[in-house]
Coordinates of C-alpha atoms in Angstrom, one line a residue:
P1 CA 84.5 90.0 87.6
C2 CA 88.1 91.1 87.6
T3 CA 90.5 88.4 86.6
I4 CA 93.7 90.3 87.2
R5 CA 95.7 89.5 90.3
E6 CA 98.9 90.9 91.7
M7 CA 101.9 89.0 93.2
A8 CA 104.7 90.4 95.3
A9 CA 107.9 88.5 94.7
L10 CA 111.0 88.1 96.9
N11 CA 113.1 89.4 94.0
V12 CA 111.5 92.9 94.5
S13 CA 109.3 92.8 91.4
L14 CA 105.5 92.9 91.1
Q15 CA 103.7 90.6 88.7
L16 CA 100.2 91.1 87.3
W17 CA 98.5 87.8 86.2
D18 CA 95.3 86.9 84.3
I19 CA 94.2 84.1 86.6
Q20 CA 91.7 82.7 84.0
Q21 CA 94.2 82.4 81.3
Q22 CA 97.0 81.7 83.7
K23 CA 99.1 84.2 81.9
R24 CA 101.5 86.9 83.3
L25 CA 100.5 90.3 82.0
R26 CA 103.5 92.4 83.1
N27 CA 106.4 92.6 85.5
M28 CA 107.0 95.8 87.4
T29 CA 110.2 96.7 89.3
S30 CA 110.8 99.8 91.4
H31 CA 111.7 98.7 94.9
S32 CA 115.2 97.8 96.0
S33 CA 114.1 95.2 98.6
R34 CA 111.4 92.6 99.1
V35 CA 107.7 93.6 98.7
G36 CA 105.5 92.3 101.6
S37 CA 102.2 94.2 101.2
L38 CA 99.9 95.3 98.4
S39 CA 96.6 97.1 98.0
W40 CA 94.5 98.3 95.0
N41 CA 92.8 101.6 94.5
S42 CA 91.1 101.5 91.0
Y43 CA 94.1 101.4 88.5
I44 CA 96.7 102.3 91.2
L45 CA 98.5 99.4 92.8
S46 CA 100.3 100.4 96.0
S47 CA 103.2 98.3 97.3
G48 CA 105.0 98.3 100.6
A49 CA 108.6 97.2 100.9
R50 CA 111.2 96.2 103.5
T51 CA 112.9 99.6 103.2
G52 CA 109.8 101.3 104.7
H53 CA 108.8 102.9 101.4
I54 CA 105.5 102.7 99.7
H55 CA 105.2 103.0 95.9
H56 CA 102.2 103.8 93.8
H57 CA 102.0 102.0 90.4
D58 CA 99.7 103.1 87.6
V59 CA 99.1 99.8 85.9
R60 CA 97.8 101.5 82.7
V61 CA 101.1 103.0 81.6
A62 CA 104.6 101.9 80.8
E63 CA 106.3 104.2 83.4
H64 CA 104.2 102.7 86.2
H65 CA 106.0 104.0 89.3
V66 CA 104.2 107.4 89.8
A67 CA 104.8 108.2 93.5
T68 CA 106.8 107.2 96.6
L69 CA 105.6 107.5 100.2
A70 CA 108.2 107.7 103.0
G71 CA 106.8 107.4 106.5
H72 CA 108.2 104.2 108.0
T73 CA 111.7 103.4 109.2
Q74 CA 111.2 99.6 108.9
E75 CA 109.3 97.2 106.7
V76 CA 105.7 98.0 105.6
C77 CA 103.9 94.8 106.6
G78 CA 100.2 96.1 106.3
L79 CA 98.6 98.1 103.6
K80 CA 95.0 98.9 102.8
W81 CA 93.1 101.5 100.8
S82 CA 89.8 102.7 102.3
P83 CA 86.6 101.6 100.4
D84 CA 86.0 105.1 99.1
G85 CA 89.6 105.5 97.9
R86 CA 90.3 108.6 99.9
Y87 CA 92.9 107.1 102.3
L88 CA 95.7 104.5 102.4
A89 CA 96.5 103.0 105.8
S90 CA 100.0 101.5 106.3
G91 CA 101.3 99.5 109.2
G92 CA 105.0 98.9 109.8
N93 CA 107.5 96.9 111.8
D94 CA 108.4 100.2 113.4
N95 CA 105.0 99.9 115.3
L96 CA 103.6 102.9 113.4
V97 CA 100.3 103.3 111.6
N98 CA 100.2 106.0 108.9
V99 CA 97.1 107.3 107.1
W100 CA 97.9 108.8 103.7
P101 CA 95.7 110.9 101.4
C102 CA 95.1 109.8 97.9
A103 CA 96.5 113.1 96.5
Q104 CA 99.7 115.0 97.0
G105 CA 99.9 118.1 99.2
D106 CA 100.5 121.6 98.1
S107 CA 104.3 121.0 98.2
G108 CA 103.9 118.1 95.7
D109 CA 104.9 115.5 98.3
F110 CA 102.8 112.9 100.1
A111 CA 102.6 113.3 103.8
P112 CA 100.5 111.3 106.3
V113 CA 97.3 113.0 107.6
Q114 CA 97.6 110.9 110.7
T115 CA 100.3 108.9 112.4
F116 CA 99.3 106.6 115.3
T117 CA 102.1 105.6 117.7
Q118 CA 100.1 103.7 120.4
H119 CA 101.0 100.1 119.2
Q120 CA 104.0 98.5 120.9
G121 CA 104.5 95.9 118.2
A122 CA 104.6 95.5 114.5
V123 CA 101.3 96.4 112.8
K124 CA 100.4 93.9 110.0
A125 CA 96.6 93.9 110.5
V126 CA 94.9 97.0 109.0
A127 CA 91.2 97.0 108.0
W128 CA 88.7 99.8 107.1
C129 CA 85.1 99.7 108.3
P130 CA 82.9 99.2 105.3
W131 CA 80.0 101.2 106.7
Q132 CA 82.0 104.0 108.4
S133 CA 84.6 105.2 105.9
N134 CA 86.6 107.1 108.5
V135 CA 87.0 104.2 110.9
L136 CA 90.1 102.0 110.8
A137 CA 90.9 98.9 112.8
T138 CA 94.6 97.9 113.4
G139 CA 96.2 95.1 115.3
G140 CA 99.6 94.8 116.9
G141 CA 102.2 92.0 117.0
T142 CA 103.4 89.7 119.8
S143 CA 104.7 92.5 122.0
D144 CA 101.5 94.5 121.7
R145 CA 98.5 92.2 121.2
H146 CA 96.0 94.9 121.0
I147 CA 93.3 95.7 118.5
R148 CA 92.6 99.5 118.2
I149 CA 89.8 101.3 116.5
W150 CA 90.6 104.8 115.1
N151 CA 88.7 107.8 113.7
V152 CA 91.1 108.9 111.1
C153 CA 89.5 112.3 110.7
S154 CA 89.8 113.3 114.3
G155 CA 92.9 111.2 115.1
T156 CA 91.3 109.7 118.2
C157 CA 91.3 106.1 119.4
L158 CA 87.7 105.1 119.7
N159 CA 88.3 101.8 121.4
A160 CA 90.9 99.2 122.2
V161 CA 90.9 95.6 123.4
D162 CA 93.7 93.3 124.5
A163 CA 93.5 90.2 122.2
H164 CA 96.0 88.3 124.4
S165 CA 97.9 87.1 121.3
Q166 CA 99.6 88.4 118.2
V167 CA 97.1 90.1 115.8
C168 CA 97.9 89.2 112.2
S169 CA 94.7 90.1 110.2
I170 CA 91.4 91.8 110.6
L171 CA 88.2 91.6 108.5
W172 CA 84.9 93.4 109.0
S173 CA 81.4 91.8 108.6
T174 CA 78.8 94.2 107.2
N175 CA 76.0 91.7 107.8
Y176 CA 76.4 91.6 111.6
K177 CA 78.4 94.8 112.3
E178 CA 81.1 92.6 113.7
F179 CA 84.7 92.0 112.8
I180 CA 87.0 88.9 112.9
S181 CA 90.6 88.8 113.8
G182 CA 93.3 86.2 112.9
H183 CA 96.0 85.5 115.5
G184 CA 99.4 83.9 115.9
F185 CA 101.2 83.1 119.1
A186 CA 100.0 81.5 121.2
H187 CA 96.8 79.8 120.0
N188 CA 96.6 80.7 116.2
Q189 CA 92.9 81.2 116.5
L190 CA 90.2 83.4 114.9
V191 CA 88.1 85.6 117.1
V192 CA 84.8 87.3 116.3
W193 CA 84.1 90.6 118.0
K194 CA 81.1 92.8 118.4
Y195 CA 81.4 96.4 117.2
P196 CA 81.5 99.0 118.8
T197 CA 81.4 97.2 122.2
M198 CA 84.5 95.0 121.4
A199 CA 82.8 92.1 123.2
K200 CA 84.1 88.7 122.2
V201 CA 81.5 86.7 120.4
T202 CA 83.4 83.4 119.8
E203 CA 86.8 81.8 119.1
L204 CA 87.5 79.6 116.1
K205 CA 90.3 77.1 116.5
G206 CA 91.9 74.7 114.0
H207 CA 95.1 76.4 112.5
T208 CA 98.4 75.2 114.0
A209 CA 100.4 78.3 112.9
R210 CA 99.6 82.0 112.7
V211 CA 96.7 83.2 110.6
L212 CA 98.2 85.4 107.9
N213 CA 95.2 86.6 105.8
L214 CA 91.4 86.6 105.9
T215 CA 88.9 87.3 103.1
M216 CA 85.1 87.2 102.8
S217 CA 82.8 85.4 100.4
P218 CA 80.8 87.7 98.1
D219 CA 77.6 87.3 100.2
G220 CA 79.5 88.0 103.4
S221 CA 78.6 84.8 105.1
I222 CA 81.8 82.7 104.8
V223 CA 85.4 83.7 105.9
A224 CA 88.5 82.1 104.3
S225 CA 91.6 82.0 106.4
A226 CA 95.1 81.3 105.2
A227 CA 97.8 80.4 107.7
A228 CA 101.5 79.6 108.0
D229 CA 100.5 76.0 108.6
E230 CA 100.0 76.0 104.8
T231 CA 96.2 75.3 105.0
L232 CA 93.2 77.3 103.8
R233 CA 90.1 77.0 105.9
L234 CA 86.5 78.1 105.2
W235 CA 84.3 79.1 108.2
R236 CA 80.6 79.8 108.2
C237 CA 80.9 82.8 110.6
F238 CA 78.2 85.2 109.4
E239 CA 75.2 83.2 108.3
M240 CA 72.4 85.2 106.7
D241 CA 69.8 83.0 108.5
P242 CA 69.6 84.3 112.1
V243 CA 68.8 80.8 113.4
K244 CA 71.9 79.3 111.8
K245 CA 74.0 82.3 113.2
K246 CA 73.1 81.2 116.7
E247 CA 74.9 78.0 116.1
K248 CA 78.7 78.0 116.8
A249 CA 80.7 78.7 113.7
V250 CA 82.8 75.8 112.5
C251 CA 85.3 75.1 109.8
F252 CA 83.6 73.2 107.1
Y253 CA 86.3 72.9 104.5
R254 CA 90.1 72.7 104.6
V255 CA 92.7 72.5 101.9

């Protein structure tokens, strides 16, 4: 397993750490303002900054800054490479969602292949469907509160649902063909949704501030949520045993 982790710092630099040895491997600087979002694609680490710029870093070489993507007018607060490495999705405080190709165009510049303008709030939550590589889920902030599902090839919105609260994070479950969203104002809850019907399965409550990030256990059965209340909670959301899945998901560990 990979032991290298990235860290975005308020002093505009990126740090790579070996978490087993607790050792910093390198420090990379290219942005002129804070870095708020990161995403890996093989040896390329992409970073989104407050200026609205996205930088690609080749972590193998000394001159790591290899490309700049300019498509947002405000901070890039969501960033995620697709599982197949073909596309990079970015969400911004300008309410835009951009979908970028992995390679430069004929002019030598990077330009979005799609720009989605339907959100009415900042877009921090971006998540690619693991079993449909052209499907992207995005979630809007307090003034929008919608989750939208996109086909990035055709540029169409496949579905949308009003989540009735700020959408901060989204995570797909391959086991059950569902996804889970993390929310902020007003209830700071997690919600499990059926896909593609967008029917609400259940709500999970416990956090007292907005849910900033979600991640899945290797077997796909447990979701970890990190929130602004400075707690990390583990939820048995997607049990492999269908009998256990029928029981309401609960938080079984908190730190």
